[in-house]
CSV table of C-alpha atoms and ligand atoms in Angstrom, one decimal:
chain,number,residue,atom,x,y,z
A,241,MET,CA,38.2,48.4,-45.3
A,242,THR,CA,40.9,48.0,-42.5
A,243,THR,CA,40.4,45.0,-40.3
A,244,LYS,CA,40.3,45.9,-36.7
A,245,SER,CA,42.4,43.1,-35.2
A,246,ILE,CA,42.9,42.6,-31.5
A,247,LEU,CA,44.1,39.9,-29.1
A,248,CYS,CA,42.0,39.2,-26.1
A,249,VAL,CA,43.8,37.6,-23.3
A,250,GLY,CA,41.9,35.8,-20.5
A,251,THR,CA,38.1,35.0,-20.2
A,252,GLY,CA,35.0,37.1,-20.5
A,253,SER,CA,33.2,38.8,-23.4
A,254,PRO,CA,34.4,42.0,-24.6
A,255,GLY,CA,31.2,42.2,-26.8
A,256,LEU,CA,32.8,43.6,-30.0
A,257,PRO,CA,31.0,43.9,-33.3
A,258,ALA,CA,31.4,41.6,-36.2
A,259,ASP,CA,33.9,43.8,-38.1
A,260,TRP,CA,36.5,43.2,-35.3
A,261,GLU,CA,38.8,40.3,-35.9
A,262,VAL,CA,39.2,39.0,-32.4
A,263,VAL,CA,42.0,36.5,-31.5
A,264,ARG,CA,41.3,34.8,-28.1
A,265,ALA,CA,44.0,33.5,-25.9
A,266,ALA,CA,42.5,31.9,-22.8
A,267,THR,CA,45.7,31.3,-20.9
A,268,LEU,CA,48.9,33.3,-20.6
A,269,ALA,CA,50.7,30.5,-22.3
A,270,ASP,CA,48.4,30.7,-25.3
A,271,ALA,CA,48.9,34.6,-25.2
A,272,ARG,CA,52.7,34.2,-25.2
A,273,ARG,CA,52.7,31.8,-28.0
A,274,HIS,CA,50.5,34.0,-30.2
A,275,LEU,CA,52.5,37.2,-29.4
A,276,THR,CA,55.7,35.5,-30.2
A,277,SER,CA,54.5,34.3,-33.6
A,278,THR,CA,52.2,37.2,-34.4
A,279,PRO,CA,52.7,40.3,-32.7
A,280,CYS,CA,49.7,42.6,-32.3
A,281,ALA,CA,49.0,46.4,-32.3
A,282,VAL,CA,46.4,46.2,-29.6
A,283,GLY,CA,45.8,43.7,-26.8
A,284,LEU,CA,42.8,43.7,-24.5
A,285,LEU,CA,43.4,41.9,-21.0
A,286,LEU,CA,40.3,40.6,-19.5
A,287,VAL,CA,41.1,40.2,-15.9
A,288,GLN,CA,39.3,38.1,-13.5
A,289,PRO,CA,39.6,38.1,-9.7
A,290,GLU,CA,41.4,34.9,-9.6
A,291,ASP,CA,44.1,36.0,-12.0
A,292,SER,CA,47.7,36.6,-10.9
A,293,CYS,CA,48.9,40.0,-11.2
A,294,ASP,CA,52.7,38.9,-11.3
A,295,SER,CA,52.3,36.7,-14.4
A,296,LEU,CA,50.3,39.3,-16.3
A,297,HIS,CA,52.9,41.9,-15.4
A,298,ALA,CA,55.6,39.7,-16.9
A,299,LEU,CA,53.6,39.1,-20.1
A,300,LEU,CA,53.0,42.8,-20.6
A,301,ARG,CA,56.6,43.6,-19.9
A,302,GLU,CA,57.7,41.2,-22.4
A,303,HIS,CA,55.2,42.1,-25.0
A,304,GLY,CA,54.3,45.6,-24.3
A,305,ALA,CA,56.7,48.5,-24.4
A,306,ARG,CA,59.5,46.8,-26.2
A,307,HIS,CA,57.2,45.1,-28.8
A,308,GLY,CA,54.7,48.0,-29.5
A,309,THR,CA,51.5,46.2,-28.2
A,310,ARG,CA,49.2,48.7,-26.6
A,311,TRP,CA,47.3,47.1,-23.8
A,312,ILE,CA,43.9,47.9,-22.4
A,313,ALA,CA,43.0,46.2,-19.2
A,314,VAL,CA,39.4,45.4,-18.0
A,315,LEU,CA,39.6,44.6,-14.3
A,316,PRO,CA,37.2,43.8,-11.3
A,317,PRO,CA,36.7,47.0,-9.6
A,318,ALA,CA,38.3,45.5,-6.3
A,319,ALA,CA,41.5,45.0,-8.2
A,320,LEU,CA,42.0,48.8,-8.4
A,321,ALA,CA,42.3,49.0,-4.6
A,322,GLN,CA,45.5,46.8,-4.8
A,323,PRO,CA,48.8,48.6,-5.3
A,324,ALA,CA,50.1,45.7,-7.7
A,325,TRP,CA,47.2,45.9,-10.1
A,326,ARG,CA,47.4,49.7,-10.1
A,327,GLN,CA,51.0,49.6,-10.7
A,328,LEU,CA,50.5,47.2,-13.6
A,329,VAL,CA,47.8,49.6,-15.2
A,330,HIS,CA,49.9,52.7,-14.6
A,331,GLU,CA,53.2,51.3,-16.0
A,332,LEU,CA,52.1,49.1,-18.8
A,333,CYS,CA,48.5,49.8,-20.1
A,334,ASP,CA,47.2,52.7,-22.3
A,335,ASP,CA,43.8,52.5,-20.5
A,336,TYR,CA,41.6,50.5,-18.2
A,337,HIS,CA,37.9,49.6,-17.8
A,338,THR,CA,36.1,47.8,-15.0
A,339,TRP,CA,33.7,45.0,-15.0
A,340,PRO,CA,30.7,45.1,-15.9
A,341,LEU,CA,31.7,46.4,-19.1
A,342,ASP,CA,30.4,49.4,-20.9
A,343,HIS,CA,30.9,47.9,-24.4
A,344,GLN,CA,30.4,51.3,-26.2
A,345,ARG,CA,33.1,52.8,-24.3
A,346,LEU,CA,35.4,49.9,-24.6
A,347,ARG,CA,34.8,50.0,-28.5
A,348,HIS,CA,35.8,53.7,-28.5
A,349,ALA,CA,39.0,53.1,-26.4
A,350,LEU,CA,40.1,50.1,-28.6
A,351,GLY,CA,39.4,52.2,-31.8
A,352,HIS,CA,41.6,54.9,-30.3
A,353,ALA,CA,44.3,52.5,-29.3
A,354,LEU,CA,44.4,51.2,-32.8
A,355,GLY,CA,44.5,54.6,-34.2
A,356,MET,CA,47.4,55.6,-32.0
A,357,ALA,CA,49.2,52.5,-33.1
A,358,ALA,CA,48.7,53.5,-36.7
A,359,LEU,CA,49.9,57.0,-36.0
A,360,CYS,CA,53.1,55.7,-34.4
A,361,GLY,CA,54.4,54.4,-37.7
A,362,ASP,CA,52.3,51.7,-39.1
A,363,ASP,CA,50.6,52.1,-42.5
A,364,ASP,CA,48.2,49.8,-41.0
A,365,ALA,CA,47.7,48.9,-37.4
A,366,SER,CA,46.9,45.2,-38.1
A,367,PRO,CA,48.8,42.7,-36.3
A,368,ARG,CA,50.7,41.8,-39.5
A,369,ALA,CA,51.9,45.3,-40.0
A,370,THR,CA,52.8,45.6,-36.4
A,371,GLY,CA,54.8,42.3,-36.6
A,372,ALA,CA,56.8,43.8,-39.5
A,373,LYS,CA,57.4,46.9,-37.4
A,374,GLN,CA,58.6,44.8,-34.8
A,375,ALA,CA,60.9,42.8,-36.7
A,376,ALA,CA,62.4,46.2,-37.9
A,377,GLY,CA,62.9,47.0,-34.2
A,378,VAL,CA,60.3,49.7,-34.0
A,379,GLY,CA,58.0,49.8,-31.0
A,380,ASP,CA,58.6,51.4,-27.8
A,381,ASP,CA,57.4,54.9,-27.5
A,382,ALA,CA,56.8,54.5,-23.9
A,383,MET,CA,60.5,55.4,-22.8
A,384,LEU,CA,60.9,58.8,-24.5
A,385,THR,CA,57.9,60.7,-23.6
A,386,GLY,CA,56.9,63.6,-26.0
A,387,THR,CA,54.7,64.3,-28.9
A,388,SER,CA,56.8,66.9,-30.7
A,389,VAL,CA,57.9,66.6,-34.3
A,390,ALA,CA,61.5,66.4,-33.1
A,391,ILE,CA,61.0,63.5,-30.6
A,392,THR,CA,58.8,61.5,-33.0
A,393,ARG,CA,61.6,61.9,-35.6
A,394,LEU,CA,64.2,60.7,-32.9
A,395,ARG,CA,62.0,57.7,-32.1
A,396,ARG,CA,61.9,56.7,-35.7
A,397,GLN,CA,65.6,57.1,-36.1
A,398,ILE,CA,66.1,55.0,-32.9
A,399,ALA,CA,64.0,52.4,-34.5
A,400,LYS,CA,66.1,52.3,-37.6
A,401,VAL,CA,69.5,52.4,-35.8
A,402,ALA,CA,68.5,49.7,-33.4
A,403,LYS,CA,68.2,47.1,-36.0
A,404,ALA,CA,71.8,47.6,-37.3
A,405,SER,CA,74.9,46.5,-35.3
A,406,ALA,CA,77.3,49.3,-36.2
A,407,PRO,CA,78.3,51.7,-33.3
A,408,VAL,CA,76.0,54.6,-32.6
A,409,LEU,CA,77.1,58.1,-31.6
A,410,ILE,CA,74.5,60.2,-29.7
A,411,TRP,CA,75.0,63.9,-29.6
A,412,GLY,CA,72.8,66.2,-27.4
A,413,GLU,CA,73.2,68.8,-24.7
A,414,SER,CA,73.5,67.7,-21.0
A,415,GLY,CA,70.2,66.3,-19.7
A,416,SER,CA,68.4,66.1,-23.0
A,417,GLY,CA,68.0,62.4,-22.8
A,418,LYS,CA,71.1,60.9,-24.5
A,419,GLU,CA,71.3,58.0,-22.1
A,420,LEU,CA,67.5,57.3,-22.5
A,421,ALA,CA,68.0,57.3,-26.3
A,422,ALA,CA,70.7,54.9,-25.8
A,423,GLN,CA,68.6,52.6,-23.8
A,424,ALA,CA,66.0,52.8,-26.4
A,425,VAL,CA,68.4,51.8,-28.9
A,426,HIS,CA,69.3,48.8,-26.9
A,427,ALA,CA,65.7,47.9,-25.9
A,428,HIS,CA,64.8,47.8,-29.6
A,429,SER,CA,67.6,45.9,-30.9
A,430,PRO,CA,68.2,42.2,-31.3
A,431,ARG,CA,70.4,42.4,-28.2
A,432,ARG,CA,67.7,43.5,-25.9
A,433,LYS,CA,68.0,40.5,-23.8
A,434,GLY,CA,71.5,41.1,-23.1
A,435,PRO,CA,73.0,43.6,-20.6
A,436,PHE,CA,73.0,47.3,-21.1
A,437,VAL,CA,76.2,48.7,-19.5
A,438,PRO,CA,76.3,52.5,-18.9
A,439,ILE,CA,79.7,54.0,-18.2
A,440,ASN,CA,80.4,57.7,-17.7
A,441,CYS,CA,83.9,58.1,-19.1
A,442,GLY,CA,84.1,61.6,-17.4
A,443,ALA,CA,83.3,60.3,-13.9
A,444,ILE,CA,85.9,57.6,-13.6
A,445,PRO,CA,89.3,58.8,-12.3
A,446,ALA,CA,92.0,58.6,-15.1
A,447,GLN,CA,94.0,56.1,-13.1
A,448,LEU,CA,91.3,53.7,-12.7
A,449,ILE,CA,89.3,53.9,-16.1
A,450,GLN,CA,91.5,51.5,-18.1
A,451,SER,CA,91.1,48.7,-15.6
A,452,GLU,CA,87.3,49.5,-15.0
A,453,LEU,CA,86.9,49.5,-18.7
A,454,PHE,CA,89.2,46.6,-19.8
A,455,GLY,CA,89.5,44.6,-16.5
A,456,HIS,CA,92.8,43.5,-15.2
A,457,GLU,CA,94.9,40.5,-14.3
A,458,ARG,CA,95.9,39.5,-10.9
A,459,GLY,CA,99.0,41.3,-10.0
A,460,ALA,CA,98.8,43.7,-12.8
A,461,PHE,CA,99.4,46.4,-10.3
A,462,THR,CA,99.4,47.0,-6.6
A,463,GLY,CA,96.1,46.0,-5.1
A,464,ALA,CA,95.1,43.8,-8.1
A,465,ALA,CA,94.6,40.8,-5.9
A,466,ARG,CA,92.6,38.8,-8.3
A,467,ASP,CA,91.6,38.7,-11.8
A,468,LYS,CA,88.9,41.3,-12.6
A,469,ARG,CA,86.5,41.5,-15.6
A,470,GLY,CA,86.1,45.0,-17.1
A,471,LEU,CA,82.7,46.7,-17.9
A,472,ILE,CA,83.2,46.1,-21.6
A,473,GLU,CA,83.4,42.2,-20.9
A,474,THR,CA,80.2,42.5,-18.7
A,475,ALA,CA,78.5,43.8,-21.7
A,476,GLN,CA,78.9,40.5,-23.6
A,477,GLY,CA,75.9,39.9,-25.7
A,478,GLY,CA,74.5,43.4,-25.1
A,479,SER,CA,75.4,47.1,-25.5
A,480,ILE,CA,77.8,49.3,-23.7
A,481,PHE,CA,77.0,52.9,-23.3
A,482,LEU,CA,80.0,55.2,-23.1
A,483,ASP,CA,78.7,58.6,-21.9
A,484,GLU,CA,80.9,61.5,-22.4
A,485,ILE,CA,83.1,59.7,-24.6
A,486,GLY,CA,85.0,63.0,-25.4
A,487,ASP,CA,86.5,62.7,-21.8
A,488,LEU,CA,88.2,59.3,-22.6
A,489,PRO,CA,91.9,59.7,-22.2
A,490,MET,CA,93.9,59.3,-25.6
A,491,GLU,CA,95.7,56.3,-24.6
A,492,LEU,CA,92.4,54.4,-24.0
A,493,GLN,CA,91.0,55.8,-27.2
A,494,ALA,CA,93.6,53.6,-29.0
A,495,ASN,CA,92.3,50.6,-27.0
A,496,LEU,CA,88.7,51.4,-27.7
A,497,LEU,CA,89.6,51.7,-31.4
A,498,ARG,CA,91.1,48.2,-31.3
A,499,PHE,CA,88.0,46.8,-29.7
A,500,LEU,CA,85.8,48.5,-32.3
A,501,GLN,CA,87.8,47.1,-35.1
A,502,GLU,CA,88.7,43.6,-33.8
A,503,LYS,CA,86.1,42.8,-31.3
A,504,THR,CA,88.9,41.9,-28.8
A,505,ILE,CA,90.3,43.5,-25.7
A,506,TYR,CA,93.3,42.8,-23.4
A,507,ARG,CA,92.9,43.1,-19.7
A,508,VAL,CA,95.6,45.3,-18.0
A,509,GLY,CA,98.5,43.2,-17.3
A,510,GLY,CA,97.2,40.4,-19.6
A,511,THR,CA,98.5,38.9,-22.8
A,512,ARG,CA,95.5,37.0,-23.8
A,513,SER,CA,93.1,38.6,-26.1
A,514,ILE,CA,89.4,38.2,-25.1
A,515,THR,CA,86.7,38.3,-27.7
A,516,VAL,CA,83.6,40.5,-26.6
A,517,ASP,CA,80.4,40.8,-28.6
A,518,ALA,CA,79.0,44.1,-27.4
A,519,ARG,CA,77.7,47.0,-29.4
A,520,VAL,CA,79.1,50.4,-28.6
A,521,ILE,CA,76.7,53.3,-28.1
A,522,ALA,CA,78.7,56.4,-27.3
A,523,ALA,CA,77.5,59.9,-26.4
A,524,SER,CA,78.8,63.3,-26.2
A,525,HIS,CA,77.7,66.9,-25.2
A,526,VAL,CA,80.7,68.3,-26.9
A,527,ASN,CA,81.2,68.5,-30.7
A,528,LEU,CA,83.7,65.6,-31.3
A,529,ALA,CA,84.5,66.9,-34.8
A,530,GLN,CA,85.7,69.9,-33.1
A,531,ALA,CA,87.5,67.9,-30.5
A,532,VAL,CA,89.2,66.1,-33.4
A,533,GLN,CA,90.3,69.3,-35.0
A,534,ARG,CA,91.8,70.4,-31.6
A,535,GLY,CA,93.7,67.1,-31.3
A,536,ALA,CA,91.8,66.1,-28.3
A,537,PHE,CA,90.1,63.1,-29.9
A,538,ARG,CA,91.4,60.7,-32.4
A,539,GLU,CA,90.1,61.1,-35.8
A,540,ASP,CA,90.2,57.4,-36.7
A,541,LEU,CA,88.0,56.7,-33.5
A,542,TYR,CA,85.7,59.5,-34.3
A,543,TYR,CA,84.9,58.0,-37.7
A,544,ARG,CA,84.5,54.4,-36.4
A,545,LEU,CA,82.0,55.7,-33.8
A,546,ASN,CA,80.2,58.0,-36.0
A,547,VAL,CA,78.6,55.4,-38.3
A,548,LEU,CA,75.1,56.0,-37.0
A,549,ALA,CA,74.4,59.3,-35.5
A,550,LEU,CA,71.6,60.4,-33.4
A,551,ASP,CA,70.9,64.1,-32.3
A,552,VAL,CA,68.8,64.6,-29.2
A,553,PRO,CA,67.3,68.0,-29.6
A,554,PRO,CA,67.4,70.3,-26.6
A,555,LEU,CA,64.1,70.8,-24.8
A,556,ARG,CA,63.7,74.4,-25.8
A,557,GLU,CA,63.6,73.2,-29.4
A,558,ARG,CA,60.6,70.9,-28.7
A,559,ARG,CA,58.2,72.9,-26.7
A,560,ASP,CA,55.3,70.7,-27.4
A,561,ASP,CA,56.9,68.1,-25.1
A,562,LEU,CA,57.1,70.3,-22.1
A,563,MET,CA,53.7,69.8,-20.7
A,564,PRO,CA,53.5,66.1,-21.6
A,565,LEU,CA,56.9,65.7,-19.8
A,566,ALA,CA,55.8,67.8,-16.9
A,567,ALA,CA,52.7,65.6,-16.5
A,568,HIS,CA,54.7,62.4,-17.0
A,569,PHE,CA,57.0,63.5,-14.1
A,570,PHE,CA,54.1,64.7,-12.0
A,571,HIS,CA,52.7,61.2,-12.2
A,572,THR,CA,56.1,59.4,-11.8
A,573,PHE,CA,56.9,61.2,-8.7
A,574,ALA,CA,53.1,61.2,-7.4
A,575,SER,CA,54.2,59.4,-4.2
A,576,GLU,CA,56.4,62.4,-3.1
A,577,ARG,CA,54.0,65.1,-3.6
A,578,ALA,CA,52.2,67.0,-1.0
A,579,PRO,CA,48.6,65.4,-0.8
A,580,ARG,CA,46.7,68.5,-1.6
A,581,VAL,CA,48.6,69.2,-4.8
A,582,ARG,CA,46.5,68.2,-7.8
A,583,GLY,CA,48.3,69.5,-10.8
A,584,PHE,CA,49.5,72.6,-12.6
A,585,SER,CA,47.9,76.0,-12.7
A,586,SER,CA,47.7,77.5,-16.3
A,587,THR,CA,50.1,80.1,-15.1
A,588,ALA,CA,52.6,77.4,-14.2
A,589,ALA,CA,51.9,75.8,-17.7
A,590,GLN,CA,52.6,79.3,-19.4
A,591,ALA,CA,55.9,79.7,-17.2
A,592,ILE,CA,57.1,76.3,-18.3
A,593,ARG,CA,56.5,77.1,-21.9
A,594,ALA,CA,58.2,80.4,-21.6
A,595,HIS,CA,61.5,79.2,-19.9
A,596,HIS,CA,64.6,78.6,-21.9
A,597,TRP,CA,65.4,75.0,-20.1
A,598,PRO,CA,69.3,75.2,-20.2
A,599,GLY,CA,69.3,72.1,-18.1
A,600,ASN,CA,67.0,70.3,-20.5
A,601,VAL,CA,64.8,67.4,-19.2
A,602,ARG,CA,66.9,66.9,-16.0
A,603,GLU,CA,66.0,70.6,-15.1
A,604,LEU,CA,62.4,69.9,-15.8
A,605,ILE,CA,62.3,66.8,-13.4
A,606,ASN,CA,64.0,68.8,-10.7
A,607,ARG,CA,61.7,71.8,-10.9
A,608,VAL,CA,58.6,69.6,-11.0
A,609,ARG,CA,59.8,67.4,-8.1
A,610,ARG,CA,60.5,70.4,-6.0
A,611,ALA,CA,57.2,72.2,-6.9
A,612,MET,CA,55.3,69.0,-6.0
A,613,VAL,CA,56.8,69.1,-2.5
A,614,MET,CA,56.9,72.7,-1.9
A,615,ALA,CA,53.5,74.1,-3.4
A,616,GLU,CA,51.1,75.3,-0.8
A,617,GLY,CA,48.0,75.4,-2.8
A,618,ARG,CA,46.2,72.7,-4.8
A,619,LEU,CA,47.8,73.8,-7.9
A,620,ILE,CA,51.4,74.4,-8.7
A,621,LEU,CA,52.4,78.0,-9.4
A,622,PRO,CA,55.3,79.5,-11.4
A,623,ALA,CA,57.1,80.3,-8.1
A,624,ASP,CA,56.8,76.6,-6.7
A,625,LEU,CA,58.8,75.7,-9.9
A,626,GLY,CA,61.3,78.5,-9.3
A,627,LEU,CA,60.1,80.2,-12.5
A,628,GLN,CA,58.9,83.9,-13.1
A,629,ALA,CA,55.4,84.1,-14.1
A,630,ALA,CA,55.6,84.4,-17.9
A,631,ALA,CA,55.6,88.0,-19.1
A,632,ALA,CA,52.3,89.4,-20.6
A,633,PRO,CA,52.3,87.9,-24.1
A,634,ALA,CA,52.7,90.2,-27.3
A,635,PRO,CA,49.4,91.3,-28.6
A,636,LEU,CA,47.8,88.5,-30.6
A,637,ALA,CA,45.0,88.7,-33.2
A,638,LEU,CA,41.8,87.9,-31.6
A,639,ASP,CA,41.7,84.4,-33.3
A,640,ASP,CA,45.1,83.5,-32.2
A,641,ALA,CA,44.4,84.6,-28.8
A,642,ARG,CA,41.3,82.4,-28.7
A,643,ILE,CA,43.2,79.5,-30.0
A,644,ARG,CA,45.9,79.8,-27.5
A,645,ALA,CA,43.5,80.3,-24.5
A,646,GLU,CA,41.6,77.3,-25.6
A,647,ARG,CA,44.9,75.2,-25.8
A,648,ASP,CA,46.1,76.5,-22.4
A,649,ALA,CA,42.7,75.7,-20.7
A,650,ILE,CA,42.8,72.1,-22.2
A,651,ASP,CA,46.3,71.7,-21.1
A,652,ALA,CA,45.8,72.9,-17.7
A,653,SER,CA,42.6,70.9,-17.0
A,654,LEU,CA,44.0,67.7,-18.4
A,655,LEU,CA,46.9,68.1,-15.9
A,656,ARG,CA,44.6,68.8,-13.1
A,657,ALA,CA,42.6,65.8,-13.9
A,658,GLY,CA,45.6,63.6,-14.0
A,659,ARG,CA,45.2,63.2,-17.8
A,660,ASN,CA,41.7,61.6,-17.2
A,661,ILE,CA,39.6,62.6,-20.1
A,662,THR,CA,36.3,62.1,-18.3
A,663,LEU,CA,37.3,64.5,-15.4
A,664,ALA,CA,38.9,67.0,-17.7
A,665,ALA,CA,36.0,67.2,-20.0
A,666,ARG,CA,33.7,67.7,-17.0
A,667,ASP,CA,36.2,70.4,-15.7
A,668,LEU,CA,35.9,72.2,-19.0
A,669,GLY,CA,32.1,71.8,-19.3
A,670,VAL,CA,32.3,69.7,-22.5
A,671,SER,CA,31.6,66.1,-23.5
A,672,ARG,CA,34.2,63.8,-23.8
A,673,MET,CA,33.7,63.5,-27.6
A,674,THR,CA,34.1,67.4,-27.8
A,675,LEU,CA,37.1,67.1,-25.7
A,676,TYR,CA,38.7,64.6,-28.0
A,677,ARG,CA,37.7,66.7,-31.1
A,678,LEU,CA,39.4,69.7,-29.5
A,679,LEU,CA,42.5,67.7,-28.9
A,680,ALA,CA,42.6,66.7,-32.4
A,681,LYS,CA,42.0,70.2,-33.6
A,682,HIS,CA,45.0,71.4,-31.6
A,683,GLY,CA,47.2,68.7,-32.7
A,684,MET,CA,47.5,67.7,-29.1
A,685,ALA,CA,48.1,64.1,-28.3
A,686,ALA,CA,45.1,62.5,-26.7
A,687,PRO,CA,45.8,60.8,-23.3
A,688,SER,CA,47.1,57.3,-24.0
A,689,ARG,CA,48.6,56.0,-20.8
A,690,ALA,CA,47.2,54.8,-17.7
A,691,SER,CA,47.6,58.2,-16.4
A,692,TYR,CA,46.0,59.6,-19.3
A,693,THR,CA,42.9,57.3,-18.7
A,694,ASP,CA,39.6,57.7,-20.2
A,695,GLY,CA,38.2,55.5,-17.5
A,696,GLN,CA,36.6,56.0,-14.1
A,697,SER,CA,38.7,58.1,-11.7
A,698,GLU,CA,39.7,56.4,-8.6
B,785,LIG,N1,61.9,62.0,-23.6
B,785,LIG,C1,61.9,61.8,-22.2
B,785,LIG,N2,61.0,61.1,-21.5
B,785,LIG,C2,61.1,60.9,-20.2
B,785,LIG,N3,62.1,61.1,-19.5
B,785,LIG,C3,63.2,61.7,-20.3
B,785,LIG,C4,63.1,62.0,-21.4
B,785,LIG,N4,64.3,62.6,-21.8
B,785,LIG,C5,65.1,62.7,-20.8
B,785,LIG,N5,64.4,62.0,-19.6
B,785,LIG,C6,64.8,61.9,-18.3
B,785,LIG,O1,65.8,63.1,-18.0
B,785,LIG,C7,66.8,62.7,-17.3
B,785,LIG,C8,68.0,63.1,-18.0
B,785,LIG,O2,68.2,62.2,-19.2
B,785,LIG,P1,69.5,61.6,-19.6
B,785,LIG,O3,70.3,61.1,-18.4
B,785,LIG,O4,69.2,60.5,-20.6
B,785,LIG,O5,70.2,62.8,-20.2
B,785,LIG,P2,71.7,62.9,-20.8
B,785,LIG,O6,71.6,63.7,-22.1
B,785,LIG,O7,72.3,61.5,-20.9
B,785,LIG,O8,72.5,63.7,-19.7
B,785,LIG,P3,74.1,64.0,-19.5
B,785,LIG,O9,74.5,64.5,-20.7
B,785,LIG,O10,74.1,64.8,-18.3
B,785,LIG,O11,74.5,62.5,-19.2
B,785,LIG,C9,66.8,61.1,-17.1
B,785,LIG,O12,66.1,61.0,-15.6
B,785,LIG,C10,65.8,60.7,-18.2
B,785,LIG,O13,65.1,59.5,-17.6
């Protein structure tokens, strides 16, 4: 039998049955000590009125997203009226409950969180297994939203790549999430406490890029009034993200190659070699192998960079991510939305699924933000997104049509309900258990973030 292990931080009784292995940490110092030595899959935060939101926020940041612990908070109802607590729950918890506890509902939520932790790659969701996972650099599924096979595979690859120290080359269309993938590599790597320094090689004017990247010595050129560290030096102990590496001028490609081989740089006008310990993560939306063939990119640099390669698939190849991403951005930009706008209509959901998304996730963000401001009704329509209503679908067999209609109805009502299972179930006229069953049947991710709460609506 799998032991259901859980770390309870704070005071109060969660009322869990005997088959749950409960580790108690009455203070934050105890919790931090425990999490550092034995990371856990699921943590329960028992918040009392006198607790400090800032300290808990720090603990969850440290031992949440990056370390793979799924947090569920139990709060005094009054805390939910305070923006700081609401932000903590929204950003860092999978679910929340309020005192006095409904023990049965909490047990269900904890079981669900353990199950989700297991699905995210552990063979066993026990703390020990999660600890091993953490040591391997696996953990954060919070940064890259999505449930498709493609994004799940990418997350797994990122976890593997993160623990190595070789350069990483990320390929993907513009706006597909290359920088986010680079951040995830850094966040899962042993360098995570060091800086992540992003540089867009295509955006810095050619005459400035050498001194921006490598720094300069005083007097190196007109206007160089004092010594200046370059961006590579500022990434000491961390990672440097070179976006649009294909735009790096040829002469600087040689300098970068030297840095990759020797871990040293020379500032412009300098004769002293400076050792820099920074991992290079490069990205390109053009095919660098072809650029090498055209003579536009150094072959030796290409092979140096292309040790660990990641492909970020375009959004049109991971359509299952569309609605989770749309919902994610709807909640991210909630403060900008017109107050009456409650979510997406089912026709909007269909139009989102039908669109080709040439601008990838960035295009989705822009369309959702625009629609949240411009929509005139309670629900966002295709026109608010600047999309055509999807054409009438090709005739389907009755069974397929039923399945698709059921799936669309679930999607639309989850979005309307702000991913709140209770409200969505009420909207659909089914019980919460039935809705969970339907989600499983359709292979849809059950709400697992704060915005996907199974708790009381506010
Ligand atoms: N899976 C995702 N989950 C959440 N946000 C995402 C995801 N993928 C991309 N984004 C967001 O989409 C936007 C574009 O992503 P990003 O900047 O990483 O793309 P890019 O491929 O580096 O683009 P470019 O090639 O233009 O530099 C960012 O705001 C990013 O946070």
